């Protein structure tokens, strides 16, 4: 009877915390050290342009629809969750977490085909329970071993190096993004995964993850068992999964943190990534890999410098069709003006790929072969912290694509993305996209 009352008290406490936004400590059940309810809200007012009115006017066909500046209210990386642990004796404890995205200004549901390019289509319901990092595991002096889904070690290792995270200037418009569009394949949350997190050895630690493909198709052209969508996205949930779906995934990251220095080295492998939608014979199914090194250093002048170098590769049989292999880099500087105010600047560069698969009816990417598809993204931001939990921010982002480039704005967390597509779903390369965003954040 006592345990039942304790459970009821815990449930009531959690509900009250949810309604009133109370910080996390809810009454614990027997053997638990506490249940924490937490969350994060991020909303912004944006104005963005695809830059096609002038840049694409001479292309055949000419772009149609509202390609110039358009205002929008964006529900960004907002979420709620609960987590806790349970002592099982011997210096060990069970740890658990369930986290869910919340679309504050939008209606939760799958991305409709009419509003996104096919490669960005996603039928998962992000507002469903436990749609974000959720797990059950065991932790102790050895570190932690967990089962569930999580942001991969490759992604997490440099997350702190992006002061524009989840804004229109998020570095994943280029970093971790193999070919453009609004899908960063190597800035991913991996489902049906198991992973290990080491303790710290001085200033060093590491984490390693394996996500079995659990796919009965030899070319990963169907959904993984137990999943509602193609692994890695790039499908409509009904198949075929032929625009980036992969089998087993492996991700590892090593971190060193000491004083003002933070450094990382990381790698990730996607086995047998299916790109048959690009070209069945010359692209097909092959492994894709990413590697990066990064350094963050804080100067005595309250200046934070971030540098990342990244290399992505694909085992492509024909280089002329390979749009998924290139180098990338990121440079960002944060200058703290006071305890409440800071200015951020950033520059991301996407290098040229060996080729591209063709098939686009607009511009120079109609036929396969190498093109100048480099891109540079420039970002500028200001942030004012009311306190440790609340702030407001302003961000300007400019994505300058070379003639064959089609990198976009707003990947990985921003609610409203801006891509290269006209209203007829035709991608126009070489455009310069721009966006201005003013928003607020609150965490509890």
Short mmCIF file of C-alpha atoms in Angstrom, two decimals:
data_model
loop_
_atom_site.label_atom_id
_atom_site.label_comp_id
_atom_site.label_asym_id
_atom_site.label_seq_id
_atom_site.Cartn_x
_atom_site.Cartn_y
_atom_site.Cartn_z
CA UNK A 1 0.00 0.00 0.00
CA UNK A 2 2.89 2.33 0.82
CA UNK A 3 4.48 1.72 -2.60
CA UNK A 4 1.19 2.46 -4.32
CA UNK A 5 0.82 5.75 -2.41
CA UNK A 6 4.41 6.67 -3.31
CA UNK A 7 3.74 6.01 -6.97
CA UNK A 8 0.59 8.13 -6.85
CA UNK A 9 2.47 10.98 -5.16
CA UNK A 10 5.19 10.76 -7.82
CA UNK A 11 2.64 10.87 -10.64
CA UNK A 12 0.84 13.86 -9.09
CA UNK A 13 4.15 15.65 -8.56
CA UNK A 14 5.12 15.07 -12.18
CA UNK A 15 1.77 16.40 -13.40
CA UNK A 16 2.05 19.53 -11.24
CA UNK A 17 5.58 20.13 -12.51
CA UNK A 18 4.35 19.76 -16.07
CA UNK A 19 1.51 22.24 -15.60
CA UNK A 20 3.41 24.89 -13.71
CA UNK A 21 6.88 24.42 -15.24
CA UNK A 22 8.33 23.55 -11.86
CA UNK A 23 11.94 22.42 -11.76
CA UNK A 24 12.59 18.77 -11.77
CA UNK A 25 12.68 17.05 -8.42
CA UNK A 26 9.52 14.98 -8.02
CA UNK A 27 8.88 12.66 -5.08
CA UNK A 28 10.92 9.47 -5.52
CA UNK A 29 9.68 5.89 -5.40
CA UNK A 30 11.40 3.41 -3.07
CA UNK A 31 15.04 2.99 -4.07
CA UNK A 32 14.97 5.93 -6.51
CA UNK A 33 17.06 9.05 -6.01
CA UNK A 34 14.48 11.24 -7.71
CA UNK A 35 12.57 11.84 -10.88
CA UNK A 36 13.47 14.96 -12.83
CA UNK A 37 11.05 16.73 -15.14
CA UNK A 38 12.75 19.13 -17.56
CA UNK A 39 12.14 21.01 -20.79
CA UNK A 40 13.22 23.61 -23.30
CA UNK A 41 11.19 26.11 -25.35
CA UNK A 42 12.52 27.95 -28.41
CA UNK A 43 10.33 30.04 -30.72
CA UNK A 44 11.27 32.68 -33.26
CA UNK A 45 9.96 35.09 -35.86
CA UNK A 46 11.80 34.60 -39.16
CA UNK A 47 11.94 36.21 -42.57
CA UNK A 48 13.77 34.21 -45.24
CA UNK A 49 14.33 34.15 -48.99
CA UNK A 50 15.34 31.34 -51.35
CA UNK A 51 17.10 33.94 -53.52
CA UNK A 52 15.56 32.56 -56.71
CA UNK A 53 13.76 35.63 -58.02
CA UNK A 54 16.96 37.02 -59.52
CA UNK A 55 19.45 34.15 -59.37
CA UNK A 56 17.20 31.61 -61.10
CA UNK A 57 15.39 33.89 -63.54
CA UNK A 58 17.58 32.84 -66.48
CA UNK A 59 17.21 29.12 -65.87
CA UNK A 60 14.90 26.84 -67.81
CA UNK A 61 12.36 26.26 -66.45
CA UNK A 62 12.15 29.54 -64.55
CA UNK A 63 11.36 29.24 -60.81
CA UNK A 64 7.74 29.71 -59.81
CA UNK A 65 5.97 30.48 -56.54
CA UNK A 66 6.99 32.71 -53.62
CA UNK A 67 10.76 32.47 -53.84
CA UNK A 68 11.50 35.86 -52.25
CA UNK A 69 11.25 37.01 -48.63
CA UNK A 70 8.55 35.29 -46.58
CA UNK A 71 7.73 35.72 -42.86
CA UNK A 72 7.14 32.74 -40.57
CA UNK A 73 6.71 31.78 -36.92
CA UNK A 74 9.03 28.88 -36.15
CA UNK A 75 8.79 26.33 -33.35
CA UNK A 76 12.40 25.23 -33.04
CA UNK A 77 14.19 22.68 -30.88
CA UNK A 78 11.56 22.53 -28.12
CA UNK A 79 11.11 19.45 -25.95
CA UNK A 80 10.04 18.05 -22.57
CA UNK A 81 11.19 14.95 -20.77
CA UNK A 82 11.76 13.12 -17.52
CA UNK A 83 14.77 11.17 -16.24
CA UNK A 84 16.06 9.54 -13.10
CA UNK A 85 17.95 6.61 -11.63
CA UNK A 86 17.36 3.64 -9.34
CA UNK A 87 19.93 2.19 -6.93
CA UNK A 88 20.33 -1.57 -7.46
CA UNK A 89 23.20 -2.00 -4.99
CA UNK A 90 26.86 -2.87 -5.37
CA UNK A 91 27.67 0.65 -6.56
CA UNK A 92 25.41 0.31 -9.61
CA UNK A 93 22.19 2.04 -10.60
CA UNK A 94 19.69 1.87 -13.40
CA UNK A 95 19.38 5.13 -15.34
CA UNK A 96 16.45 6.09 -17.57
CA UNK A 97 15.16 8.95 -19.69
CA UNK A 98 12.19 9.66 -21.97
CA UNK A 99 12.20 12.86 -24.06
CA UNK A 100 9.67 14.22 -26.55
CA UNK A 101 9.73 17.05 -29.08
CA UNK A 102 6.95 19.60 -28.75
CA UNK A 103 5.85 21.67 -31.73
CA UNK A 104 4.75 24.80 -29.87
CA UNK A 105 3.62 26.89 -32.84
CA UNK A 106 2.87 24.07 -35.30
CA UNK A 107 0.63 21.01 -35.41
CA UNK A 108 2.57 17.79 -34.72
CA UNK A 109 2.62 15.29 -37.57
CA UNK A 110 4.66 13.99 -40.50
CA UNK A 111 6.19 16.42 -42.97
CA UNK A 112 3.84 16.61 -45.98
CA UNK A 113 5.35 15.72 -49.34
CA UNK A 114 4.08 18.98 -50.88
CA UNK A 115 6.16 21.13 -48.55
CA UNK A 116 9.52 19.38 -48.55
CA UNK A 117 11.75 17.74 -51.10
CA UNK A 118 11.45 13.94 -51.30
CA UNK A 119 14.87 13.48 -49.72
CA UNK A 120 13.76 15.48 -46.67
CA UNK A 121 10.37 13.81 -46.25
CA UNK A 122 9.82 12.31 -42.80
CA UNK A 123 6.76 10.38 -41.69
CA UNK A 124 7.75 10.08 -38.03
CA UNK A 125 5.51 11.98 -35.60
CA UNK A 126 8.09 14.05 -33.71
CA UNK A 127 5.56 15.03 -31.04
CA UNK A 128 4.90 11.40 -30.09
CA UNK A 129 5.99 10.16 -26.68
CA UNK A 130 9.75 9.48 -26.44
CA UNK A 131 10.48 10.80 -29.95
CA UNK A 132 13.86 12.19 -28.80
CA UNK A 133 16.75 10.78 -26.74
CA UNK A 134 15.26 8.01 -24.57
CA UNK A 135 16.93 5.05 -22.91
CA UNK A 136 17.30 2.56 -20.07
CA UNK A 137 20.75 1.56 -18.90
CA UNK A 138 23.11 0.68 -16.09
CA UNK A 139 25.76 3.02 -14.68
CA UNK A 140 28.61 2.72 -12.18
CA UNK A 141 32.32 3.27 -11.80
CA UNK A 142 32.88 1.58 -15.16
CA UNK A 143 30.85 4.27 -16.97
CA UNK A 144 27.40 3.62 -18.44
CA UNK A 145 25.87 1.14 -20.88
CA UNK A 146 22.52 2.17 -22.39
CA UNK A 147 19.85 0.88 -24.78
CA UNK A 148 17.39 3.05 -26.68
CA UNK A 149 17.92 5.96 -29.06
CA UNK A 150 20.25 8.92 -28.79
CA UNK A 151 22.14 11.63 -30.58
CA UNK A 152 25.19 9.78 -31.87
CA UNK A 153 28.61 10.36 -30.25
CA UNK A 154 29.77 11.90 -33.56
CA UNK A 155 27.04 14.54 -33.28
CA UNK A 156 27.35 15.20 -29.56
CA UNK A 157 31.13 15.68 -29.65
CA UNK A 158 30.92 19.07 -31.38
CA UNK A 159 27.42 20.22 -30.36
CA UNK A 160 28.89 22.80 -27.96
CA UNK A 161 30.92 24.33 -30.82
CA UNK A 162 27.85 25.68 -32.63
CA UNK A 163 26.57 28.90 -31.01
CA UNK A 164 23.84 28.99 -33.69
CA UNK A 165 22.34 25.59 -32.84
CA UNK A 166 18.67 25.20 -33.90
CA UNK A 167 18.60 28.68 -35.48
CA UNK A 168 18.54 29.65 -39.16
CA UNK A 169 22.36 29.62 -38.96
CA UNK A 170 22.77 26.11 -37.53
CA UNK A 171 26.12 24.73 -38.74
CA UNK A 172 24.42 21.52 -39.94
CA UNK A 173 23.29 23.29 -43.09
CA UNK A 174 26.82 22.26 -44.13
CA UNK A 175 28.54 20.29 -41.35
CA UNK A 176 27.55 16.61 -41.36
CA UNK A 177 25.57 17.24 -44.55
CA UNK A 178 26.90 15.17 -47.44
CA UNK A 179 25.08 16.63 -50.43
CA UNK A 180 22.98 19.64 -49.50
CA UNK A 181 19.25 19.90 -48.83
CA UNK A 182 17.98 20.03 -45.26
CA UNK A 183 19.13 16.64 -44.03
CA UNK A 184 22.46 16.29 -42.25
CA UNK A 185 23.13 12.55 -42.43
CA UNK A 186 26.03 12.70 -39.97
CA UNK A 187 24.28 14.88 -37.40
CA UNK A 188 21.86 12.18 -36.49
CA UNK A 189 19.84 10.58 -33.74
CA UNK A 190 20.21 6.81 -34.04
CA UNK A 191 17.30 4.58 -33.03
CA UNK A 192 17.44 0.93 -31.89
CA UNK A 193 20.94 1.54 -30.53
CA UNK A 194 23.23 0.47 -27.71
CA UNK A 195 26.11 2.61 -26.52
CA UNK A 196 28.84 2.95 -23.91
CA UNK A 197 29.91 6.15 -22.14
CA UNK A 198 33.26 5.96 -20.36
CA UNK A 199 34.18 7.66 -17.09
CA UNK A 200 36.74 10.44 -17.24
CA UNK A 201 40.42 9.54 -17.27
CA UNK A 202 41.89 12.85 -16.21
CA UNK A 203 40.52 15.16 -18.88
CA UNK A 204 39.83 12.38 -21.39
CA UNK A 205 36.69 10.33 -22.06
CA UNK A 206 35.09 8.49 -24.96
CA UNK A 207 31.79 7.05 -26.12
CA UNK A 208 30.94 4.39 -28.69
CA UNK A 209 27.63 3.35 -30.26
CA UNK A 210 26.31 0.52 -32.42
CA UNK A 211 22.87 0.57 -34.04
CA UNK A 212 22.08 -2.76 -35.74
CA UNK A 213 20.41 -2.27 -39.10
CA UNK A 214 17.72 -4.88 -38.31
CA UNK A 215 16.74 -4.75 -41.99
CA UNK A 216 15.68 -7.90 -43.86
CA UNK A 217 16.39 -6.28 -47.22
CA UNK A 218 19.98 -6.83 -48.49
CA UNK A 219 20.03 -3.28 -49.90
CA UNK A 220 18.21 -1.71 -46.92
CA UNK A 221 15.33 -0.72 -49.20
CA UNK A 222 12.63 -1.36 -46.58
CA UNK A 223 12.00 -0.02 -43.10
CA UNK A 224 14.11 -1.45 -40.31
CA UNK A 225 12.17 -3.88 -38.10
CA UNK A 226 10.17 -1.98 -35.51
CA UNK A 227 10.65 1.42 -37.19
CA UNK A 228 7.96 3.66 -38.80
CA UNK A 229 10.32 5.28 -41.31
CA UNK A 230 13.39 4.62 -43.43
CA UNK A 231 16.61 4.56 -41.40
CA UNK A 232 18.26 7.94 -41.90
CA UNK A 233 15.09 9.42 -43.46
CA UNK A 234 14.83 9.81 -47.19
CA UNK A 235 11.59 7.88 -47.59
CA UNK A 236 7.85 8.17 -47.17
CA UNK A 237 7.57 5.39 -44.60
CA UNK A 238 6.02 3.07 -47.17
CA UNK A 239 9.15 2.44 -49.26
CA UNK A 240 11.26 2.13 -51.15
CA UNK A 241 13.98 3.37 -48.80
CA UNK A 242 16.40 4.35 -51.57
CA UNK A 243 17.57 7.86 -50.73
CA UNK A 244 20.06 7.38 -47.90
CA UNK A 245 18.65 4.51 -45.85
CA UNK A 246 21.46 2.43 -44.30
CA UNK A 247 22.03 -0.75 -42.33
CA UNK A 248 24.30 -0.99 -39.29
CA UNK A 249 25.63 2.30 -37.93
CA UNK A 250 28.77 2.79 -35.83
CA UNK A 251 29.70 6.05 -34.10
CA UNK A 252 32.62 6.87 -31.80
CA UNK A 253 34.05 10.03 -30.25
CA UNK A 254 36.98 10.83 -28.00
CA UNK A 255 36.96 14.03 -25.93
CA UNK A 256 39.66 15.87 -23.99
CA UNK A 257 38.72 18.76 -21.69
CA UNK A 258 41.15 20.57 -19.46
CA UNK A 259 40.86 24.19 -18.36
CA UNK A 260 40.13 26.45 -21.34
CA UNK A 261 40.76 23.64 -23.88
CA UNK A 262 38.17 21.26 -25.32
CA UNK A 263 39.16 18.93 -28.15
CA UNK A 264 37.53 16.04 -30.00
CA UNK A 265 38.16 13.37 -32.59
CA UNK A 266 35.18 11.44 -33.97
CA UNK A 267 34.09 9.04 -36.71
CA UNK A 268 30.86 7.47 -37.94
CA UNK A 269 30.08 4.70 -40.44
CA UNK A 270 26.78 3.96 -42.21
CA UNK A 271 26.87 0.49 -43.77
CA UNK A 272 25.41 -0.01 -47.24
CA UNK A 273 23.70 3.36 -47.60
CA UNK A 274 21.11 3.07 -50.39
CA UNK A 275 21.29 5.89 -52.97
CA UNK A 276 19.53 4.02 -55.79
CA UNK A 277 17.20 6.99 -56.29
CA UNK A 278 20.25 8.94 -57.54
CA UNK A 279 21.26 6.23 -60.02
CA UNK A 280 20.82 2.49 -59.67
CA UNK A 281 23.96 1.45 -61.58
CA UNK A 282 26.48 4.22 -60.92
CA UNK A 283 25.55 5.16 -57.32
CA UNK A 284 23.64 2.23 -55.84
CA UNK A 285 24.42 0.88 -52.36
CA UNK A 286 27.75 1.59 -50.62
CA UNK A 287 29.27 2.51 -47.26
CA UNK A 288 29.36 6.17 -46.21
CA UNK A 289 31.78 7.50 -43.57
CA UNK A 290 32.53 10.75 -41.78
CA UNK A 291 35.53 11.87 -39.74
CA UNK A 292 36.19 15.11 -37.87
CA UNK A 293 38.52 16.82 -35.44
CA UNK A 294 37.63 19.92 -33.48
CA UNK A 295 39.04 22.34 -30.93
CA UNK A 296 37.37 24.89 -28.70
CA UNK A 297 39.52 27.32 -26.73
CA UNK A 298 38.46 30.05 -24.31
CA UNK A 299 40.78 33.05 -24.09
CA UNK A 300 41.21 35.24 -21.03
CA UNK A 301 39.36 37.99 -22.90
CA UNK A 302 36.15 35.90 -22.73
CA UNK A 303 36.57 35.01 -26.39
CA UNK A 304 35.63 31.46 -27.39
CA UNK A 305 37.13 30.11 -30.64
CA UNK A 306 35.72 26.97 -32.32
CA UNK A 307 37.37 25.15 -35.24
CA UNK A 308 36.17 21.89 -36.88
CA UNK A 309 37.59 20.03 -39.89
CA UNK A 310 35.45 17.28 -41.41
CA UNK A 311 35.84 14.70 -44.18
CA UNK A 312 32.97 12.62 -45.61
CA UNK A 313 33.49 9.69 -48.00
CA UNK A 314 31.41 7.23 -50.02
CA UNK A 315 32.55 4.01 -51.69
CA UNK A 316 31.08 5.05 -55.04
CA UNK A 317 31.73 2.90 -58.12
CA UNK A 318 31.68 5.93 -60.46
CA UNK A 319 33.25 9.22 -59.29
CA UNK A 320 31.25 11.28 -61.79
CA UNK A 321 28.07 10.37 -59.89
CA UNK A 322 29.51 10.82 -56.38
CA UNK A 323 27.92 13.80 -54.65
CA UNK A 324 28.49 12.41 -51.15
CA UNK A 325 32.24 12.82 -50.72
CA UNK A 326 33.78 16.14 -49.72
CA UNK A 327 35.60 18.13 -47.06
CA UNK A 328 34.00 20.68 -44.77
CA UNK A 329 35.10 23.19 -42.15
CA UNK A 330 33.60 25.38 -39.45
CA UNK A 331 34.97 28.46 -37.70
CA UNK A 332 32.98 30.26 -35.02
CA UNK A 333 33.87 32.95 -32.50
CA UNK A 334 31.87 33.98 -29.46
CA UNK A 335 32.75 37.24 -27.73
CA UNK A 336 31.16 37.73 -24.34
CA UNK A 337 30.51 41.44 -23.84
CA UNK A 338 29.26 41.00 -20.28
CA UNK A 339 27.69 38.38 -18.07
CA UNK A 340 24.45 38.79 -20.01
CA UNK A 341 25.43 39.67 -23.59
CA UNK A 342 27.43 37.99 -26.34
CA UNK A 343 28.12 38.31 -30.06
CA UNK A 344 28.62 35.27 -32.32
CA UNK A 345 30.05 34.98 -35.82
CA UNK A 346 30.45 31.83 -37.91
CA UNK A 347 31.65 30.56 -41.27
CA UNK A 348 30.99 27.08 -42.67
CA UNK A 349 32.55 25.89 -45.94
CA UNK A 350 31.50 22.91 -48.08
CA UNK A 351 34.17 21.66 -50.47
CA UNK A 352 33.63 20.39 -54.00
CA UNK A 353 32.50 16.78 -54.56
CA UNK A 354 33.92 14.44 -57.26
CA UNK A 355 30.66 14.58 -59.21
CA UNK A 356 26.88 14.63 -58.98
CA UNK A 357 24.23 12.25 -60.31
CA UNK A 358 22.28 14.62 -62.56
CA UNK A 359 18.56 14.34 -63.13
CA UNK A 360 17.70 17.89 -62.06
CA UNK A 361 15.77 19.68 -64.82
CA UNK A 362 17.06 23.12 -63.79
CA UNK A 363 20.58 24.47 -64.32
CA UNK A 364 23.95 22.77 -64.71
CA UNK A 365 23.09 19.69 -62.62
CA UNK A 366 20.84 18.19 -65.32
CA UNK A 367 23.57 15.75 -66.42
CA UNK A 368 26.03 13.73 -64.28
CA UNK A 369 29.62 14.79 -63.73
CA UNK A 370 31.73 17.21 -61.68
CA UNK A 371 30.43 20.75 -61.12
CA UNK A 372 31.41 23.62 -58.86
CA UNK A 373 29.10 22.78 -55.96
CA UNK A 374 31.00 24.45 -53.15
CA UNK A 375 29.14 26.61 -50.67
CA UNK A 376 29.84 29.11 -47.88
CA UNK A 377 27.51 29.97 -45.03
CA UNK A 378 28.09 33.19 -43.07
CA UNK A 379 26.32 33.81 -39.77
CA UNK A 380 26.07 36.66 -37.31
CA UNK A 381 24.21 36.61 -34.02
CA UNK A 382 23.54 38.43 -30.77
CA UNK A 383 22.22 36.90 -27.56
CA UNK A 384 21.05 38.46 -24.31
CA UNK A 385 20.71 36.24 -21.25
CA UNK A 386 18.06 37.33 -18.75
CA UNK A 387 19.42 34.61 -16.44
CA UNK A 388 20.67 31.03 -16.75
CA UNK A 389 17.27 29.82 -17.96
CA UNK A 390 16.01 32.50 -20.34
CA UNK A 391 17.39 34.56 -23.23
CA UNK A 392 16.50 36.26 -26.48
CA UNK A 393 18.54 36.17 -29.66
CA UNK A 394 18.86 37.59 -33.16
CA UNK A 395 20.57 35.74 -36.04
CA UNK A 396 21.36 36.54 -39.66
CA UNK A 397 22.43 33.71 -41.98
CA UNK A 398 23.57 33.80 -45.61
CA UNK A 399 24.13 30.62 -47.64
CA UNK A 400 26.12 31.38 -50.82
CA UNK A 401 26.05 28.40 -53.18
CA UNK A 402 28.41 28.14 -56.14
CA UNK A 403 26.87 27.30 -59.52
CA UNK A 404 26.15 23.62 -58.74
CA UNK A 405 25.60 23.90 -54.97
CA UNK A 406 22.23 23.47 -53.26
CA UNK A 407 22.89 23.78 -49.54
CA UNK A 408 19.99 25.22 -47.56
CA UNK A 409 19.24 26.95 -44.24
CA UNK A 410 17.72 25.70 -40.99
CA UNK A 411 18.84 22.06 -40.75
CA UNK A 412 18.80 20.04 -37.52
CA UNK A 413 16.38 21.71 -35.19
CA UNK A 414 14.99 24.87 -36.75
CA UNK A 415 11.25 24.47 -37.28
CA UNK A 416 11.01 26.27 -40.63
CA UNK A 417 13.64 25.33 -43.22
CA UNK A 418 14.51 27.18 -46.43
CA UNK A 419 15.63 25.07 -49.40
CA UNK A 420 16.42 25.30 -53.11
CA UNK A 421 12.98 24.18 -54.30
CA UNK A 422 10.34 26.14 -56.21
CA UNK A 423 6.67 25.42 -55.58
CA UNK A 424 6.95 22.79 -58.34
CA UNK A 425 9.55 20.88 -56.25
CA UNK A 426 12.37 21.72 -58.70
CA UNK A 427 15.76 22.50 -57.14
CA UNK A 428 17.59 25.56 -58.49
CA UNK A 429 21.30 25.42 -57.76
CA UNK A 430 23.66 28.34 -57.30
CA UNK A 431 21.21 30.39 -55.27
CA UNK A 432 22.01 32.62 -52.28
CA UNK A 433 19.59 32.02 -49.42
CA UNK A 434 19.22 34.50 -46.58
CA UNK A 435 17.31 34.52 -43.30
CA UNK A 436 16.84 36.81 -40.30
CA UNK A 437 15.48 35.36 -37.07
CA UNK A 438 14.58 36.87 -33.68
CA UNK A 439 13.54 34.47 -30.95
CA UNK A 440 13.30 33.52 -27.28
CA UNK A 441 14.44 30.49 -25.28
CA UNK A 442 13.42 29.20 -21.87
CA UNK A 443 14.70 26.07 -20.13
CA UNK A 444 13.58 24.46 -16.87
#
